[in-house]
PDB file of C-alpha atoms in Angstrom:
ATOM      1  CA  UNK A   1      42.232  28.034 -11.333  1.00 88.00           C
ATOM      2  CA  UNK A   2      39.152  28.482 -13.357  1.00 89.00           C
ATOM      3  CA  UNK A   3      35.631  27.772 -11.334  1.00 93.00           C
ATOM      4  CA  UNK A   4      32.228  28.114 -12.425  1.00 94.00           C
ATOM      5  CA  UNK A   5      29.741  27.731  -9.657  1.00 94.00           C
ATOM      6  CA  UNK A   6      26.033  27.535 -10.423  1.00 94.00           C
ATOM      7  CA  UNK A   7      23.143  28.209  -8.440  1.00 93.00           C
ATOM      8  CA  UNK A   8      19.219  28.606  -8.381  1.00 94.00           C
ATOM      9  CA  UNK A   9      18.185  25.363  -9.757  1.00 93.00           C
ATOM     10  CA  UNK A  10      15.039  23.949  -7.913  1.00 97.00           C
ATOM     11  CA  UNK A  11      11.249  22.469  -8.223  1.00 97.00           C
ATOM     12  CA  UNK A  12       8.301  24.248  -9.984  1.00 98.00           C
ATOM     13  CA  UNK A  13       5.275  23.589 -11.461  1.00 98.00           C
ATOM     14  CA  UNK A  14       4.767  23.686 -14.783  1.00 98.00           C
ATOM     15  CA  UNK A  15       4.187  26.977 -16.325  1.00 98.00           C
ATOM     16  CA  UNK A  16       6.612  28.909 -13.142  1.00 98.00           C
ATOM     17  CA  UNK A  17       9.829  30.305 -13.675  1.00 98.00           C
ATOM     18  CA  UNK A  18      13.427  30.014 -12.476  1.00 98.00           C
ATOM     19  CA  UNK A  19      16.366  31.557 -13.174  1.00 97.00           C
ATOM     20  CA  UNK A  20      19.666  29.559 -12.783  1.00 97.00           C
ATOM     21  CA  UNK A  21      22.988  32.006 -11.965  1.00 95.00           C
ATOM     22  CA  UNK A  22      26.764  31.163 -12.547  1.00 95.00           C
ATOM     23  CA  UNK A  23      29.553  32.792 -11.047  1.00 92.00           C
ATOM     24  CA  UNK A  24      32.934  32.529 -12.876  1.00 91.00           C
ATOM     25  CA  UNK A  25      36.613  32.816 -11.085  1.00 90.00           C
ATOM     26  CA  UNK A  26      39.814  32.627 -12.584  1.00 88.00           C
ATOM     27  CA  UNK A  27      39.286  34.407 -15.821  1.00 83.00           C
ATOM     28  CA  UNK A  28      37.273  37.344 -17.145  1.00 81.00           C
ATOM     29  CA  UNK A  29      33.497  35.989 -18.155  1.00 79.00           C
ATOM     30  CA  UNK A  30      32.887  38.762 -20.656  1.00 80.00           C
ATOM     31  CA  UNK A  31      35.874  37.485 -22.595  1.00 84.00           C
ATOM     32  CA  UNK A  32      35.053  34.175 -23.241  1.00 88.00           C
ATOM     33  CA  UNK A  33      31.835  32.420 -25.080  1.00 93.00           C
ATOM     34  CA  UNK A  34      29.444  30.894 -21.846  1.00 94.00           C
ATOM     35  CA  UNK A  35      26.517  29.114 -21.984  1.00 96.00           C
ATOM     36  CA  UNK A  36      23.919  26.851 -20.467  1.00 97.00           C
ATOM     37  CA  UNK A  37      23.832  22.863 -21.276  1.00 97.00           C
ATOM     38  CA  UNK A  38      21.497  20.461 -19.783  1.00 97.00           C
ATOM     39  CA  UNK A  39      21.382  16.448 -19.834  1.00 97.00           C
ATOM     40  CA  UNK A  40      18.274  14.501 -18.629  1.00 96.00           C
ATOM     41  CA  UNK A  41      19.061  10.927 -17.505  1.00 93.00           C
ATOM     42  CA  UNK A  42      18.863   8.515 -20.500  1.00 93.00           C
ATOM     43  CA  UNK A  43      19.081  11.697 -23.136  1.00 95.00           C
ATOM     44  CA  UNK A  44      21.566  13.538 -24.921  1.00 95.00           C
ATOM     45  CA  UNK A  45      23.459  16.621 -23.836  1.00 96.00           C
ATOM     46  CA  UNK A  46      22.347  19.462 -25.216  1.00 97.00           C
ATOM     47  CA  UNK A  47      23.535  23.237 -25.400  1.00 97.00           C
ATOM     48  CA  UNK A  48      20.019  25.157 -24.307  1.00 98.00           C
ATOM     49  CA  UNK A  49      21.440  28.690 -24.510  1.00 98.00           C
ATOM     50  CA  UNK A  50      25.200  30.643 -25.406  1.00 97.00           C
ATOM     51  CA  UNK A  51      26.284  34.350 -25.615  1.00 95.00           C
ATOM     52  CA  UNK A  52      29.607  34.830 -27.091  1.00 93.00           C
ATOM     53  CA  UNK A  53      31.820  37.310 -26.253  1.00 89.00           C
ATOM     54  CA  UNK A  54      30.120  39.435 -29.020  1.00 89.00           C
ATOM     55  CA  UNK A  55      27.026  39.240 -27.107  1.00 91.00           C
ATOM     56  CA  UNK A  56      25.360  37.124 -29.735  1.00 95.00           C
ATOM     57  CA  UNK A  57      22.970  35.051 -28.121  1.00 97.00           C
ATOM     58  CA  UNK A  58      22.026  31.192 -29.152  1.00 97.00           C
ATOM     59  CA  UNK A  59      19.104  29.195 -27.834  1.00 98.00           C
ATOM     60  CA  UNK A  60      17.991  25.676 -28.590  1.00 97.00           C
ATOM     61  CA  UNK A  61      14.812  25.462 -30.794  1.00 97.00           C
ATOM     62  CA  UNK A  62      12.743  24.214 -27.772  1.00 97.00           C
ATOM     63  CA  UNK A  63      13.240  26.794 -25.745  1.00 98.00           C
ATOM     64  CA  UNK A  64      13.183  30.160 -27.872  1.00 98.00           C
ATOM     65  CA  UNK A  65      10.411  32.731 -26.358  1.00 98.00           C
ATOM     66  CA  UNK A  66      10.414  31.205 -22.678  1.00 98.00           C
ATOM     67  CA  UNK A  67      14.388  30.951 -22.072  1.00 98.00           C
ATOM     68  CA  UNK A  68      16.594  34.509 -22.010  1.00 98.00           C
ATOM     69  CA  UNK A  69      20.647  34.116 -21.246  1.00 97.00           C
ATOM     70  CA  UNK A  70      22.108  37.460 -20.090  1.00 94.00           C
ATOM     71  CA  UNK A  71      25.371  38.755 -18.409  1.00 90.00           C
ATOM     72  CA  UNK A  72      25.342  40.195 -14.835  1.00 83.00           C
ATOM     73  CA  UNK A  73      25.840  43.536 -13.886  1.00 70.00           C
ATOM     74  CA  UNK A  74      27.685  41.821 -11.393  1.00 67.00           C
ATOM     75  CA  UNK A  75      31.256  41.105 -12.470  1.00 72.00           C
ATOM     76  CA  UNK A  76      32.020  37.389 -14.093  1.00 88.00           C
ATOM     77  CA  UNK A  77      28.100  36.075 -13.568  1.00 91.00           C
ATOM     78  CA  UNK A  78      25.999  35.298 -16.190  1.00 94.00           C
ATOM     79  CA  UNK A  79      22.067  34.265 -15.658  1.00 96.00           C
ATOM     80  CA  UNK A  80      19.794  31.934 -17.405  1.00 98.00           C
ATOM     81  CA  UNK A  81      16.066  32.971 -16.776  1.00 98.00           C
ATOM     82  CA  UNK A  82      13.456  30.421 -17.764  1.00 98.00           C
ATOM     83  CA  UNK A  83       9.921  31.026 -17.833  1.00 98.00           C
ATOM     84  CA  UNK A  84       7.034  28.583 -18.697  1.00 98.00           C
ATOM     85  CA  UNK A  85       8.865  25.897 -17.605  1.00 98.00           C
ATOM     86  CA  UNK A  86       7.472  22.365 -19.104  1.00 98.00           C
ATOM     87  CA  UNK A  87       8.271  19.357 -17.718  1.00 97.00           C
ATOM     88  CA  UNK A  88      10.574  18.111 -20.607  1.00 97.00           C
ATOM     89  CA  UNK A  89      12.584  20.601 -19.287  1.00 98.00           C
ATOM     90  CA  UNK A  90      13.522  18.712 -16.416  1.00 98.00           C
ATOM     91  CA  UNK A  91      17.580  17.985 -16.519  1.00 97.00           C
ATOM     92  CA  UNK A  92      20.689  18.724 -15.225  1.00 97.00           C
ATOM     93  CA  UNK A  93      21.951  22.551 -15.728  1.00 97.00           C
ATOM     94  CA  UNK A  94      25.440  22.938 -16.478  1.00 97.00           C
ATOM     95  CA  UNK A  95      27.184  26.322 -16.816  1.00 96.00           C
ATOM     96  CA  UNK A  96      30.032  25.970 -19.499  1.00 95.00           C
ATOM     97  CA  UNK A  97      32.897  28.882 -20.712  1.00 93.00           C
ATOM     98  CA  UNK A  98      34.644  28.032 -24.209  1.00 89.00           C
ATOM     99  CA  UNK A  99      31.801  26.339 -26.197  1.00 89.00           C
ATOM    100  CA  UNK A 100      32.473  23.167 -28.124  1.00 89.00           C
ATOM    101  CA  UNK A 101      29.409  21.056 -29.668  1.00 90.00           C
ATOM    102  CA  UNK A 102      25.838  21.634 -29.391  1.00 89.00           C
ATOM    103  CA  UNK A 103      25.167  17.816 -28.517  1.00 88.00           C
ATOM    104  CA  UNK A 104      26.676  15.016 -27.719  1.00 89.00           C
ATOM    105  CA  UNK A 105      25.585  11.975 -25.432  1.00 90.00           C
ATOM    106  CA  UNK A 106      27.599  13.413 -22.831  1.00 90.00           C
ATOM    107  CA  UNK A 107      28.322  16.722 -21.507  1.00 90.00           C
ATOM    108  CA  UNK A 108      32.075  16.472 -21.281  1.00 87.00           C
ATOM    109  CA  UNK A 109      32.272  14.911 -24.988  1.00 88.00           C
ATOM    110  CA  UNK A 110      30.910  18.206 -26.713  1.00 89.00           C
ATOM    111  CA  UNK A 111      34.307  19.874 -26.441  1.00 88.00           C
ATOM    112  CA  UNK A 112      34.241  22.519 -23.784  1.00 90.00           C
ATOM    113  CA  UNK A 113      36.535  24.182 -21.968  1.00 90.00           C
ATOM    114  CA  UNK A 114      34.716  24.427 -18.534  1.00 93.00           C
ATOM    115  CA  UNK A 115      32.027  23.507 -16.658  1.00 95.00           C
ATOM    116  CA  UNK A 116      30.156  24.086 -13.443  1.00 95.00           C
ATOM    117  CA  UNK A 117      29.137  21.232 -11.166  1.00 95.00           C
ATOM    118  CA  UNK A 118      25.222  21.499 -12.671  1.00 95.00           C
ATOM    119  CA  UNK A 119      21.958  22.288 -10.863  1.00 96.00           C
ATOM    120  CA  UNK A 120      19.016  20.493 -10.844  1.00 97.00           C
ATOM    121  CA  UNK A 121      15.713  21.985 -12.288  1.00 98.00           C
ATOM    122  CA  UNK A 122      12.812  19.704 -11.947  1.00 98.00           C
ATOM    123  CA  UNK A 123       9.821  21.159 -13.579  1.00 98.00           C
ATOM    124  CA  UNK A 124       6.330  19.153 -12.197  1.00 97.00           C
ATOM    125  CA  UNK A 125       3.230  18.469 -14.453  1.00 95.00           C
TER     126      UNK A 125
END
């Protein structure tokens, strides 16, 4: 059974960091294309941050130069590190494995294999 299990979501203040952290089981991580997604209530879903298999990275305009997506040393775990968090980047976090769409008004309508159960980052002004 495949699981993805996030964790490290949590409250800062604007301009702090946090770095989210998703654990895969089931299948091998570094074979598959994983990424970050986030929703917001009352906006679209939106793919923040991929790297492919390939290691080629993708990041959502708003977030180039403060967001960096990396794989683990640690087997099947990949990391999302954010730093100078704003407050529109308050949202849902969702780790995802086989990338679909890069929006859609929900998560689960973009196409994706997998998902996590999302973490909550809540970024204060």
């Amino acid at each position: 059974e495949v699981q993805l299990v996030e964790s490290g979501g949590g409250s800062v203040q604007a301009g702090g960091s946090l770095r989210v952290s998703c654990t895969a089981s089931g299948f091998t991580l570094d074979d598959s294309d994983m990424g970050w997604y986030r929703q917001a209530p009352g906006t679209e879903c939106e793919l923040v941050s991929s790297i492919s298999s390939g290691g080629i990275t993708y990041y959502t305009d708003s977030v180039k130069g403060r967001f960096t997506i990396s794989r683990g040393n640690a087997k099947n775990t990949i990391y999302l590190q954010m730093n100078s968090l704003k407050p529109e980047d308050t949202a849902v976090y969702y780790c995802a494995a086989d990338i679909g769409d890069t929006s859609a008004n929900d998560c689960y309508n973009t196409g994706t294999g997998y998902w996590g159960q999302g973490t909550q980052v809540t970024v204060s002004s």
